[in-house]
Short mmCIF file of C-alpha atoms and ligand atoms in Angstrom, two decimals:
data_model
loop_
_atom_site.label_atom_id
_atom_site.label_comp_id
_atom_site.label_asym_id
_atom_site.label_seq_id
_atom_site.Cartn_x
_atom_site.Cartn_y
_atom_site.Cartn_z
CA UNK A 1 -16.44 -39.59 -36.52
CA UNK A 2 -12.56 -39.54 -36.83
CA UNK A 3 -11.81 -43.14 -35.84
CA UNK A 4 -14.56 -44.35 -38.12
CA UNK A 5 -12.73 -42.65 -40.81
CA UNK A 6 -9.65 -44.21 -40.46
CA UNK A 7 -11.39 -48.05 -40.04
CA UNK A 8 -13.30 -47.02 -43.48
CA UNK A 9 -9.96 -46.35 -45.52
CA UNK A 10 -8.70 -49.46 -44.34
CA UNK A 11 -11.81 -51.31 -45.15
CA UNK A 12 -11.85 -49.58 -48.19
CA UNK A 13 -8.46 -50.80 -49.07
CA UNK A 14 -9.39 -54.18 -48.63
CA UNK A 15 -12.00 -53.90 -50.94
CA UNK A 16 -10.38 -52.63 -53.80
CA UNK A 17 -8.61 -55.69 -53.65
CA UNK A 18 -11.29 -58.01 -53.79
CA UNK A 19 -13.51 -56.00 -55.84
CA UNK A 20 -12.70 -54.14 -58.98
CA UNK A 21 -16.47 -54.49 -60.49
CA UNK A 22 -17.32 -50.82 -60.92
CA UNK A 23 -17.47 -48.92 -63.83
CA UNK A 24 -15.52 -46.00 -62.71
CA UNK A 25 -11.79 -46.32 -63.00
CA UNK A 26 -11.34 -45.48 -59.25
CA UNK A 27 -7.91 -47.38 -59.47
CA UNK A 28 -6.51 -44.48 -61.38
CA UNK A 29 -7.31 -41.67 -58.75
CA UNK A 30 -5.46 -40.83 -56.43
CA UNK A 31 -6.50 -40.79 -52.59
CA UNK A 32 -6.12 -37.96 -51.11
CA UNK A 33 -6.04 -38.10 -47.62
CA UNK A 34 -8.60 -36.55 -44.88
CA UNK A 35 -7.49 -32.98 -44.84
CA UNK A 36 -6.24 -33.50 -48.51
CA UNK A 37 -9.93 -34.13 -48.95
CA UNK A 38 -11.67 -31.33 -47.03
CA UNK A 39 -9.09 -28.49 -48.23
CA UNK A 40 -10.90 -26.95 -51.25
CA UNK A 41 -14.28 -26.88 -48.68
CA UNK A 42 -12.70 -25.87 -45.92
CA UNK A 43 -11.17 -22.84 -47.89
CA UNK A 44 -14.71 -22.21 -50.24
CA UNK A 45 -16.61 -21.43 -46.77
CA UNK A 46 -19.37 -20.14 -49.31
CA UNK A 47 -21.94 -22.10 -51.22
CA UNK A 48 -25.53 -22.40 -52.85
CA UNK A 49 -27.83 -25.04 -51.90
CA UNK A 50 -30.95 -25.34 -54.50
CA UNK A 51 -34.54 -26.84 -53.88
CA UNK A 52 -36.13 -27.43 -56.52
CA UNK A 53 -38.35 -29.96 -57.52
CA UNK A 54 -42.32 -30.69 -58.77
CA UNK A 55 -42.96 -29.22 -55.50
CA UNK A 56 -41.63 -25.86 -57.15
CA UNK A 57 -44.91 -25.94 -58.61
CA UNK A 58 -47.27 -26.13 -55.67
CA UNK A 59 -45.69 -22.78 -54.44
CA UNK A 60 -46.95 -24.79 -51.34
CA UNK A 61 -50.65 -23.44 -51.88
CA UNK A 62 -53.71 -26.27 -52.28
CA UNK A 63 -57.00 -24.07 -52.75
CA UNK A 64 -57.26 -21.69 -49.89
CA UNK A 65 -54.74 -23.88 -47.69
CA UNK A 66 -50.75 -22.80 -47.21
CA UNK A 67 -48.53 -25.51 -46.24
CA UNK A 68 -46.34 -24.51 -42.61
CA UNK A 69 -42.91 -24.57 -43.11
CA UNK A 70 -40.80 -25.48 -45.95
CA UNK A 71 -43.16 -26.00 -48.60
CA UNK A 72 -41.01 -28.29 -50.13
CA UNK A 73 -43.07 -30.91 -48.18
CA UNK A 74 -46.11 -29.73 -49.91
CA UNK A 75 -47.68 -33.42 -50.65
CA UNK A 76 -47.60 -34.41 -47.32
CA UNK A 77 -48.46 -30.93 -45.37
CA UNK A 78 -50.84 -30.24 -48.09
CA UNK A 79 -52.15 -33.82 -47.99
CA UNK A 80 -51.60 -35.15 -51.51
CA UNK A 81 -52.28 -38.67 -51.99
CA UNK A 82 -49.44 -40.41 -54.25
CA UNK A 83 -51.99 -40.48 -57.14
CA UNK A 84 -52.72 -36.73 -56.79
CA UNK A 85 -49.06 -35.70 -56.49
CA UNK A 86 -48.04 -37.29 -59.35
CA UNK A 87 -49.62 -35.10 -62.07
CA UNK A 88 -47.28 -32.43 -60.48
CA UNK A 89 -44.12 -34.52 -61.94
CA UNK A 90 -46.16 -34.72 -64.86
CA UNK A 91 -46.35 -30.71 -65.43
CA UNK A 92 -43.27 -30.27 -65.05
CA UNK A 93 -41.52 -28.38 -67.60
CA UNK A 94 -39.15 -25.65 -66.19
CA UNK A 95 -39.18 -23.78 -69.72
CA UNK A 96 -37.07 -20.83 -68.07
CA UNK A 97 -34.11 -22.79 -66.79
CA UNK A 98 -30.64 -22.41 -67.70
CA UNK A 99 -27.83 -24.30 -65.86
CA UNK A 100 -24.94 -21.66 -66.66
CA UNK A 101 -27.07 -18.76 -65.46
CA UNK A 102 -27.90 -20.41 -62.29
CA UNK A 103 -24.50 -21.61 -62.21
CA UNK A 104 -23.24 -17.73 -62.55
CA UNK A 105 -25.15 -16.66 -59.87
CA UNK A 106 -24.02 -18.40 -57.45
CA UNK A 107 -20.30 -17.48 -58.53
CA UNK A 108 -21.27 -13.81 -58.39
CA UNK A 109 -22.41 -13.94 -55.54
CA UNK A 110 -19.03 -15.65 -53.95
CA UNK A 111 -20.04 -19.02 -53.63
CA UNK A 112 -17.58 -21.83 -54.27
CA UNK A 113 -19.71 -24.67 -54.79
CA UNK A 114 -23.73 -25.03 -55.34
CA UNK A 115 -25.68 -28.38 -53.96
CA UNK A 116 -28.99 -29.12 -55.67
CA UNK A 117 -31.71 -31.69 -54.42
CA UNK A 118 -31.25 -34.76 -57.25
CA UNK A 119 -34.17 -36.66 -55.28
CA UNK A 120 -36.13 -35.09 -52.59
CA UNK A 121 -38.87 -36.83 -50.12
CA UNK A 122 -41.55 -36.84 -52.59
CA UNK A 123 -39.06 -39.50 -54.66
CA UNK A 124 -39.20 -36.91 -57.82
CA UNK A 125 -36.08 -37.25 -59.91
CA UNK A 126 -34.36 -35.09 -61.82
CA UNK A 127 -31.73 -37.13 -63.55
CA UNK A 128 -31.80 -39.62 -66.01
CA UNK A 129 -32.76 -42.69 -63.87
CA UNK A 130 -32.19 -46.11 -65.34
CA UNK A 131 -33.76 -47.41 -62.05
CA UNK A 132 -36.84 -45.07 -61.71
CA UNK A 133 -39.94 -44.27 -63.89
CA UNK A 134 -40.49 -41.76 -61.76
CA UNK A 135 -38.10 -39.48 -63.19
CA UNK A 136 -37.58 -35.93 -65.51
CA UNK A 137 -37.60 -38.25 -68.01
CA UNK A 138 -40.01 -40.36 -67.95
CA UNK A 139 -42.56 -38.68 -66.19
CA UNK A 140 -41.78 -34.77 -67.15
CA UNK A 141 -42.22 -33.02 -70.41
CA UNK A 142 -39.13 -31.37 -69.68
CA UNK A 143 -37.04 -34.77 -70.70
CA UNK A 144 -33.71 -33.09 -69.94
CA UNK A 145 -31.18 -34.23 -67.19
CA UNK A 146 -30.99 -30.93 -65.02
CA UNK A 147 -28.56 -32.63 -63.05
CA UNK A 148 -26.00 -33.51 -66.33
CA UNK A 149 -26.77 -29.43 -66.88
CA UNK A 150 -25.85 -28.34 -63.88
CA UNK A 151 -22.75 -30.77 -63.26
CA UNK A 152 -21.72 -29.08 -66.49
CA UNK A 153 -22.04 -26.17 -66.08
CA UNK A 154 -21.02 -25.77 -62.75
CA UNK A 155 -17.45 -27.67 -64.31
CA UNK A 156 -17.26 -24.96 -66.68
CA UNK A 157 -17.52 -22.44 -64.48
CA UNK A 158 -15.06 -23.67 -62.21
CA UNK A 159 -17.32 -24.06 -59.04
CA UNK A 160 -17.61 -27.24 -57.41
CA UNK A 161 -20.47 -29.36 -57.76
CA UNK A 162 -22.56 -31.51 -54.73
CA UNK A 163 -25.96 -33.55 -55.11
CA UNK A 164 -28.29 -33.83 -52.33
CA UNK A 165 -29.99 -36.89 -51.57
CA UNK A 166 -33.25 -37.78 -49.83
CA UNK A 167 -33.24 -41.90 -47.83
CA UNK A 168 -36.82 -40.84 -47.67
CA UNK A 169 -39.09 -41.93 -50.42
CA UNK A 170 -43.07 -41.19 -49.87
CA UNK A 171 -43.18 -43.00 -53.73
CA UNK A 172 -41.40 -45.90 -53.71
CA UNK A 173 -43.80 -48.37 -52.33
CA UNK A 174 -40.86 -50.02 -50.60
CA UNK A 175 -40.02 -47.04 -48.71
CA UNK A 176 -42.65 -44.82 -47.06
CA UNK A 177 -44.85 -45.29 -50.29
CA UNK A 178 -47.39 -48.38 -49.71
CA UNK A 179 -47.39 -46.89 -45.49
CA UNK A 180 -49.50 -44.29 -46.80
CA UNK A 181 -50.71 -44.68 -50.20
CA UNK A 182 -53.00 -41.99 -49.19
CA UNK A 183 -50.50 -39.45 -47.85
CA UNK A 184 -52.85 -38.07 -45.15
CA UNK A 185 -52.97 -36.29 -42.21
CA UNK A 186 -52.71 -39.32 -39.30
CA UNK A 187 -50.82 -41.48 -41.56
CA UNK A 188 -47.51 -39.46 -41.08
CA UNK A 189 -46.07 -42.09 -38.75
CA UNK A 190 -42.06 -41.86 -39.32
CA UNK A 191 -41.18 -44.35 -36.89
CA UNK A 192 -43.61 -46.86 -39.24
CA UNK A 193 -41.15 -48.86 -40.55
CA UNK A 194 -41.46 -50.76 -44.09
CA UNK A 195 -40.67 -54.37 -43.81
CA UNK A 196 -39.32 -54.16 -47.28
CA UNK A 197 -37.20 -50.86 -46.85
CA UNK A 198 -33.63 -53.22 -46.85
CA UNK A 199 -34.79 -53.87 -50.56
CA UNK A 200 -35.92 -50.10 -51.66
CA UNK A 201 -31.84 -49.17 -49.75
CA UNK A 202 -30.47 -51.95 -52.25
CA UNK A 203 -32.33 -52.18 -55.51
CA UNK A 204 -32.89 -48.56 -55.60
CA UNK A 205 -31.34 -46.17 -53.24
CA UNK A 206 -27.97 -47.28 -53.82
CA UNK A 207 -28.20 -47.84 -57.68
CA UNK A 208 -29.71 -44.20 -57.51
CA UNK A 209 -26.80 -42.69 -55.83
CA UNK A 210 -24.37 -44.47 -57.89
CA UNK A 211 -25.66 -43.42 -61.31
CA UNK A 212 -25.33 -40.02 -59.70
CA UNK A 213 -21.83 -40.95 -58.63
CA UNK A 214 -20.80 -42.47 -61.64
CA UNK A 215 -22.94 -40.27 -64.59
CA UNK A 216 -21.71 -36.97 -63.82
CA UNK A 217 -18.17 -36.91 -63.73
CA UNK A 218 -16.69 -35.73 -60.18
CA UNK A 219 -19.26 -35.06 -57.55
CA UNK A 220 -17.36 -33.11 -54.97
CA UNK A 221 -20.34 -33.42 -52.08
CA UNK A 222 -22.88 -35.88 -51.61
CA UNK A 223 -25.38 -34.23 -48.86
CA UNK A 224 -27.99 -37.01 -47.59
CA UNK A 225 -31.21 -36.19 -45.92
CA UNK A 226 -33.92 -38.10 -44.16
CA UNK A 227 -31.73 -39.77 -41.92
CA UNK A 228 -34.40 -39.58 -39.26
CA UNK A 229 -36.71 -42.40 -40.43
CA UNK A 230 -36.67 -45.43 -38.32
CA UNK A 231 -36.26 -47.94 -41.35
CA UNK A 232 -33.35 -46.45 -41.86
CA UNK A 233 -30.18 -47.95 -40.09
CA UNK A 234 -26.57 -46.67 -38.82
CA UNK A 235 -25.58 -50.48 -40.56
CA UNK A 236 -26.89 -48.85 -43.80
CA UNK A 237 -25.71 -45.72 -43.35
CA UNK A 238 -22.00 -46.88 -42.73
CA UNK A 239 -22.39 -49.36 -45.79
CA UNK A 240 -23.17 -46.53 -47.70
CA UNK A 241 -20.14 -44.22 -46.93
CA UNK A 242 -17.87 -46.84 -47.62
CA UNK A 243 -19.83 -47.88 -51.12
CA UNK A 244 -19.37 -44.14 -52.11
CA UNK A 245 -15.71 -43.78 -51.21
CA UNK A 246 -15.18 -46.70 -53.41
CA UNK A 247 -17.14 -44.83 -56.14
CA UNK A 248 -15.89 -41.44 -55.93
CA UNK A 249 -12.74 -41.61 -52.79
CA UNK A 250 -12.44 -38.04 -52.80
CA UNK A 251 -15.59 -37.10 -52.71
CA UNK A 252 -17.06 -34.97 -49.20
CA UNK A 253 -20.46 -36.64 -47.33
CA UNK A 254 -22.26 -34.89 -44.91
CA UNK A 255 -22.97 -36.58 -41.57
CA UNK A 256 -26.78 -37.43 -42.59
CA UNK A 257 -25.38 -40.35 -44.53
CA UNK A 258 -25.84 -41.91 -40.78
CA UNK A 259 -27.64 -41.55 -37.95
CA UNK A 260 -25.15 -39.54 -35.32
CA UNK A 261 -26.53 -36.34 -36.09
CA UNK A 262 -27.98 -34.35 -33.02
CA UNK A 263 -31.34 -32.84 -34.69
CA UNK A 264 -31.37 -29.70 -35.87
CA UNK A 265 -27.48 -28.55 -33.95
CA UNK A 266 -26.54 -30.95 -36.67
CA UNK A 267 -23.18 -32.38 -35.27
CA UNK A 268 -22.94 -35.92 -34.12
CA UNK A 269 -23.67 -36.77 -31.01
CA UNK A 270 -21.12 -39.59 -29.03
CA UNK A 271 -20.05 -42.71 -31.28
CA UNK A 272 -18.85 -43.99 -34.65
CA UNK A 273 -20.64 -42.75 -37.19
CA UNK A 274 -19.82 -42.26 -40.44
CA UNK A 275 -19.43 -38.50 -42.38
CA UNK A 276 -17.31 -36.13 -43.03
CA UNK A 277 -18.95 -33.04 -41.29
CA UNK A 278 -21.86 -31.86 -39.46
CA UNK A 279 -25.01 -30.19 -40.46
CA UNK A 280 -26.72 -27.34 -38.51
CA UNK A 281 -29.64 -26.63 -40.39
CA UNK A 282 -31.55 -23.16 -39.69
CA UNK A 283 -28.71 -22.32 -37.10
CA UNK A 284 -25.49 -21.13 -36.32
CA UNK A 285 -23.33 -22.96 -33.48
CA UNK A 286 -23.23 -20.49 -30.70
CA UNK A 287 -19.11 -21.15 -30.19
CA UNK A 288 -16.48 -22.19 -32.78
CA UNK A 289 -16.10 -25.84 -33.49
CA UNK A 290 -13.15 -27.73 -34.17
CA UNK A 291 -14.53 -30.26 -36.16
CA UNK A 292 -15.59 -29.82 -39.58
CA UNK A 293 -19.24 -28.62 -40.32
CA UNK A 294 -21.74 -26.30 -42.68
CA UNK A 295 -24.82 -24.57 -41.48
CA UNK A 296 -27.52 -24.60 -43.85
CA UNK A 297 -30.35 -21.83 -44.18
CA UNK A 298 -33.05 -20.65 -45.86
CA UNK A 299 -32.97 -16.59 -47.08
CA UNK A 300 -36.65 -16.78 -46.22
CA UNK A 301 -38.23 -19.49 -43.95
CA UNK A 302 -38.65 -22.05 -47.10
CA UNK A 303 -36.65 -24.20 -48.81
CA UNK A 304 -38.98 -25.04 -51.69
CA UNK A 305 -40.53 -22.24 -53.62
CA UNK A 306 -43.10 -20.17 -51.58
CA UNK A 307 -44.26 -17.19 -52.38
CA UNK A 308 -46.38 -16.80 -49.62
CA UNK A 309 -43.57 -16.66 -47.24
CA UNK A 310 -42.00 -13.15 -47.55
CA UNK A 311 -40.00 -12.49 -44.04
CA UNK A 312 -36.78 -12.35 -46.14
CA UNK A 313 -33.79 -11.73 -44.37
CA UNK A 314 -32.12 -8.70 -45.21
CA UNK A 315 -28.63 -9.02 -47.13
CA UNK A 316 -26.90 -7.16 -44.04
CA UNK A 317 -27.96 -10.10 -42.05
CA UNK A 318 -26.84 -12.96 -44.40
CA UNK A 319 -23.49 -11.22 -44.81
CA UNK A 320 -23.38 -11.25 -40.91
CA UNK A 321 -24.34 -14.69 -40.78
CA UNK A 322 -21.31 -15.80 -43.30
CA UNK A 323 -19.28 -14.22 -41.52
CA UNK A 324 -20.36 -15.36 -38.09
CA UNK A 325 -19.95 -18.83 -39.35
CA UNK A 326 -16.59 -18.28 -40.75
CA UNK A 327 -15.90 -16.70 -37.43
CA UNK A 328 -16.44 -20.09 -35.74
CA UNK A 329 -14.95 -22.41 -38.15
CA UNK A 330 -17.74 -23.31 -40.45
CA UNK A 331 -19.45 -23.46 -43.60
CA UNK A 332 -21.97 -21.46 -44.59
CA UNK A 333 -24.78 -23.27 -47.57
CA UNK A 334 -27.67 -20.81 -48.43
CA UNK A 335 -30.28 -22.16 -50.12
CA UNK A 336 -32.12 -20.95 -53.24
CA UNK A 337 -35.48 -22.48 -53.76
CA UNK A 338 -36.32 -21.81 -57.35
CA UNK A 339 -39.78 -21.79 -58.96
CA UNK A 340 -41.78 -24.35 -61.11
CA UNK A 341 -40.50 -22.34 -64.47
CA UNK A 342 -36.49 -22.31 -63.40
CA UNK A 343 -36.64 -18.55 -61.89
CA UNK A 344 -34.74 -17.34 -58.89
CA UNK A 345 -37.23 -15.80 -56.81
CA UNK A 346 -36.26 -12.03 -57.24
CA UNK A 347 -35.80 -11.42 -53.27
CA UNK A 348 -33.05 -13.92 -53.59
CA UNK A 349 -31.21 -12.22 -56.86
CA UNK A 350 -31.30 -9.05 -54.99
CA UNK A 351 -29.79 -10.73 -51.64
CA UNK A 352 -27.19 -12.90 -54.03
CA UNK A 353 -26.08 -9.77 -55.55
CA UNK A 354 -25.23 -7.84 -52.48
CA UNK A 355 -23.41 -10.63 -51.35
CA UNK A 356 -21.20 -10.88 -54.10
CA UNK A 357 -20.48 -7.33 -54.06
CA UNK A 358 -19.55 -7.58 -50.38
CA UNK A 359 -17.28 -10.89 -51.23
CA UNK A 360 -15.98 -9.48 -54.03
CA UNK A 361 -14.52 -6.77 -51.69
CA UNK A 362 -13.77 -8.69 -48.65
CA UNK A 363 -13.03 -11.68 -49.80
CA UNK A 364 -9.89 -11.85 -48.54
CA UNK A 365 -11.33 -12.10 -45.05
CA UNK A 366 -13.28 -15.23 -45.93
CA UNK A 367 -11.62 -17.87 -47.99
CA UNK A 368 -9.43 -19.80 -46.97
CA UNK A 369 -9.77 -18.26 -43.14
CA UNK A 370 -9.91 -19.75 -40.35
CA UNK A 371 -11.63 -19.50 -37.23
CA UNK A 372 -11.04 -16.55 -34.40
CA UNK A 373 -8.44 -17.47 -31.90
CA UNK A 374 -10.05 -14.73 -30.03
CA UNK A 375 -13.17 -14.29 -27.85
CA UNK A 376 -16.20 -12.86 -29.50
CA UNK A 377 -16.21 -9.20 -29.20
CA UNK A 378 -19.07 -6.97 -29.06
CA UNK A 379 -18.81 -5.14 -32.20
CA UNK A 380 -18.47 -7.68 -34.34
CA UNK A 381 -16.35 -10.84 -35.29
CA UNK A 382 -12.97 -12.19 -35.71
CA UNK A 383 -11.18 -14.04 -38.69
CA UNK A 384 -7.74 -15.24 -39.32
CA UNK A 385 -5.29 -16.14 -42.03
CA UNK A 386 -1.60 -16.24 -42.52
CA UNK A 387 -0.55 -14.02 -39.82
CA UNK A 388 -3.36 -11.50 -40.34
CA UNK A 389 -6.40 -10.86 -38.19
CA UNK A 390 -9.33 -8.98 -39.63
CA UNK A 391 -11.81 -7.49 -37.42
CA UNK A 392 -15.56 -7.64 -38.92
CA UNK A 393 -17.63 -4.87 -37.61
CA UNK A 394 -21.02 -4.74 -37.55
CA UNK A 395 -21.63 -2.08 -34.80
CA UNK A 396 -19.40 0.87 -36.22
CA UNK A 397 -18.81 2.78 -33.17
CA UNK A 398 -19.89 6.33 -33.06
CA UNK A 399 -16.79 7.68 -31.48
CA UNK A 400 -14.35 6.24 -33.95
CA UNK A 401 -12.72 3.85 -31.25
CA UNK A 402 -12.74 0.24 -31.37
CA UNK A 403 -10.72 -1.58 -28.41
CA UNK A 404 -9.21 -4.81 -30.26
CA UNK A 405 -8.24 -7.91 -28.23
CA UNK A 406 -5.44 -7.72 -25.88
CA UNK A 407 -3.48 -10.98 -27.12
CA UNK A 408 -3.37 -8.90 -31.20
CA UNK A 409 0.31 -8.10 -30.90
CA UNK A 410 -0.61 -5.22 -33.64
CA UNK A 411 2.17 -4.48 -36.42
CA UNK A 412 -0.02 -2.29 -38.32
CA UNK A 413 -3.66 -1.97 -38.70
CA UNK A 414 -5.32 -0.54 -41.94
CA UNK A 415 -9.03 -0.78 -43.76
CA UNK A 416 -9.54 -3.84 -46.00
CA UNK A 417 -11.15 -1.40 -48.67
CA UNK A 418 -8.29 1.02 -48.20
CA UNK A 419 -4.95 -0.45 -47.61
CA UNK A 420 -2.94 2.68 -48.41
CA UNK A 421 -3.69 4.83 -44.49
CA UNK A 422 -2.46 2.81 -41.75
CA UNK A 423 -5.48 3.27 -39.00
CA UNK A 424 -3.59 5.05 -35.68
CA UNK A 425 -3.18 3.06 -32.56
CA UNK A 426 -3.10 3.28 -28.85
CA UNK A 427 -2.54 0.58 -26.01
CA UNK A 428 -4.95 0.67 -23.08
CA UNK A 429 -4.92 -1.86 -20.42
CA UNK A 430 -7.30 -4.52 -22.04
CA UNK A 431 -6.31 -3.71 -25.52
CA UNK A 432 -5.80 -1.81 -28.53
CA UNK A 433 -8.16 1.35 -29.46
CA UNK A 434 -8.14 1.82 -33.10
CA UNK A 435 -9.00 4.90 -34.00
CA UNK A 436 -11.24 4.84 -37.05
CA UNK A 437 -12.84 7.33 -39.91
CA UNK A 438 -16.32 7.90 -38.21
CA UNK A 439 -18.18 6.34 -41.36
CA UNK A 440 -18.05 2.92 -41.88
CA UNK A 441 -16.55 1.95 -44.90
CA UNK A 442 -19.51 -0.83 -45.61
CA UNK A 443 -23.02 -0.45 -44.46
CA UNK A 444 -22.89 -4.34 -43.54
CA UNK A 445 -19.88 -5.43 -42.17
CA UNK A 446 -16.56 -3.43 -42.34
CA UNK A 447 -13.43 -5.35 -42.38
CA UNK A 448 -10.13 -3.64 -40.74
CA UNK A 449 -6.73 -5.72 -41.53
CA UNK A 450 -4.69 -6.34 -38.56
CA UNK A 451 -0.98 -7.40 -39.10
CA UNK A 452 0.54 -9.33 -36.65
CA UNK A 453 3.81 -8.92 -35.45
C1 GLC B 1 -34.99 -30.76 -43.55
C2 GLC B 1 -36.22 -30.88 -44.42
C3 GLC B 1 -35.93 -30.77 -45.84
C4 GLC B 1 -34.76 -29.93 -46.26
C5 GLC B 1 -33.58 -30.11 -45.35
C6 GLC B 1 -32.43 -29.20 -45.65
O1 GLC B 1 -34.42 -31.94 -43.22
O2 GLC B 1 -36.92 -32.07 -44.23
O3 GLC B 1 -37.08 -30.39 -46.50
O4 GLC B 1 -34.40 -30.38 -47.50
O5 GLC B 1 -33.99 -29.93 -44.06
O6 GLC B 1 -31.44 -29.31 -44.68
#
């Protein structure tokens, strides 16, 4: 990924020379370079992804049938044909959305930046497409640009603001469309490829993601999807990286906008490929990594609205899981899938809520840390920043002693929640025993503050 990155700048370069046709004034901003780039995400370690689409209507139900999985994929698990799916574009009308309390949410709950699906596989947008009919508004009631809302908003509010992207298109008969005009069970062929798929990527694909890139002021990730299909190629997918950074050069692109990524482990696998991180999706790496990457996960087993799915993770759990991935150098992107009327689901209020109260008093621990130079202990996790390591425990022990690392050359050690009493301290042979209140401060995950010497 790395020497790709430096061949694209310098390709890049060349262009701007030659080619000073687009309508953003890219001239006048300044390139940052690759860690310049990936600072504010590698410091916001917290963020909201959003599913939400016509699909938000099915609730992934057709009569007595419930769509397995993420029900997102409702018209082809559920076995819509293109002409049935479409009325569901054609209802929609998300009365009960509001950008800035979405948009609040997710900043109450800790997250630094939210990424909502502009185009997902059923082709559904939800911007104003000049290239696309098939769009919120020109096929919705709702006729109003949820993604201008949310960029907006989301400026306003001060979080950072990504659009996800599907390659996949089961509408566009030049992409998976005219395959399998009836989208049926059997037809579902992905390595099928369309003959005419080169002219979907350039007469409507890439004007697509440049309106996004050029409508909405900065976009600060773009986070591409459907990488997998066989029409799709790593030719493509490095053409498009480059025809982004020319758009927007310091914006962030997941590693999806090629074809390196290892299934679901998400990080690439040998080769030049272009992106900027990896993408686990419904897992966390079982070591750190030192490369950049996010995990993204669903709160319940769905990424599109689904009410029949209720095994919700508990909020002690996600809270472990952020800091687990912050623990190994990562990213963590939960996803809300909201439903066909603009609501949160109310499982996921409650879990955003208890993770904002937990940020809001551990924060310190999470932004802007970095990953544990130390081996994973037992009772919990490791994080560090600026000469401070804080211990996250999730198994409070029931004698009041925790044994810290032997390599923590401990100046003092003291709650995160209660700074004032310095925690006493004795030195065993394999460590540090800490010798703590017997309650833990934080049902979830306690943090104790360990000052280096
Ligand atoms: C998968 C699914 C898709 C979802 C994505 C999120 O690739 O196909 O529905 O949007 O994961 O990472």
């Amino acid at each position: 990924m790395k020497t790709f990155k430096k061949s694209i700048v310098a390709i890049i370069a060349l262009m701007a020379t030659i080619n000073t046709g687009y309508s953003q004034n890219t001239s006048d901003i300044k390139k940052l370079s690759d860690d310049e780039r990936m600072e504010w995400w590698r410091d916001a370690k917290f963020g909201m992804f959003l599913h939400w689409g016509a699909y938000s209507i099915i609730g992934g139900e057709r009569g007595d049938q419930i769509a397995g999985g993420g029900a997102e994929w409702a018209m082809d698990k559920l076995d819509y044909t293109i002409e049935e799916y479409e009325k569901f574009p054609r209802m929609f009308d998300p009365q009960l959305f509001n950008a800035d309390d979405w948009v609040k949410m997710a900043k109450d709950a800790g997250m630094k930046y939210i990424v909502i699906t502009t185009k997902h596989h059923d082709g559904f947008s939800l911007w104003d497409s000049k290239v696309s009919d098939y769009d919120i508004m020109d096929t919705a009631p709702f006729k109003r640009d949820i993604i201008k809302e949310l960029a907006e908003a989301s400026r306003k509010q001060g979080i950072k603001f990504g659009v996800y992207h599907s390659i996949v298109d089961w509408h566009h008969p030049q992409a998976q469309g005219n395959l399998f005009p009836n989208y049926n069970a059997g037809q579902k062929d992905q390595t099928v490829i369309n003959p005419e798929f080169p002219e979907y990527y350039k007469n409507y694909l890439k004007p697509q993601v440049k309106e996004l890139l050029t409508n909405y002021g900065d976009i600060d990730v773009v986070w591409f999807d459907g990488d997998w299909i066989a029409d799709y190629t790593t030719e493509m997918g490095k053409e498009m990286y480059s025809f982004i950074r020319e758009l927007q050069p310091n914006t962030i692109i997941n590693n999806r906008v090629d074809k390196g990524r290892k299934g679901m482990e998400g990080m690439d696998m040998e080769g030049n490929f272009a992106g900027d991180f990896g993408t686990p999706e419904q897992e966390i790496p079982a070591t750190g990594i030192d490369e950049d990457w996010e995990s993204c996960m669903t709160m319940n087993g769905t990424w599109g609205y689904k009410p029949d799915d209720t095994k919700w993770k508990t909020s002690e759990d996600l809270i472990q899981k952020l800091v687990d991935i912050v623990s190994k150098g990562g990213n963590f992107l939960l996803n809300i899938g909201p439903d066909g009327y603009g609501r949160f689901p109310a499982q996921s209020i409650r879990r955003l809520k208890a993770m904002g109260e937990w940020t809001d008093a551990n924060g310190e621990a999470i932004y802007g840390a970095t990953a544990s130079p130390y081996d994973m202990p037992e009772w919990g996790r490791y994080t560090k920043k600026d000469g401070i390591v804080y211990a996250h425990v999730f198994d409070w022990p029931e004698d009041g002693q925790l044994v810290i690392h032997k390599n923590i050359k401990l100046k003092k050690a003291t709650l995160l929640v209660a700074s004032e009493t310095e925690i006493s301290t004795n030195k065993i042979a394999n460590g540090t025993v800490l010798k703590l209140p017997k309650e833990a401060p934080d049902q979830s995950v306690s943090v104790i503050r360990l000052e280096l010497r």
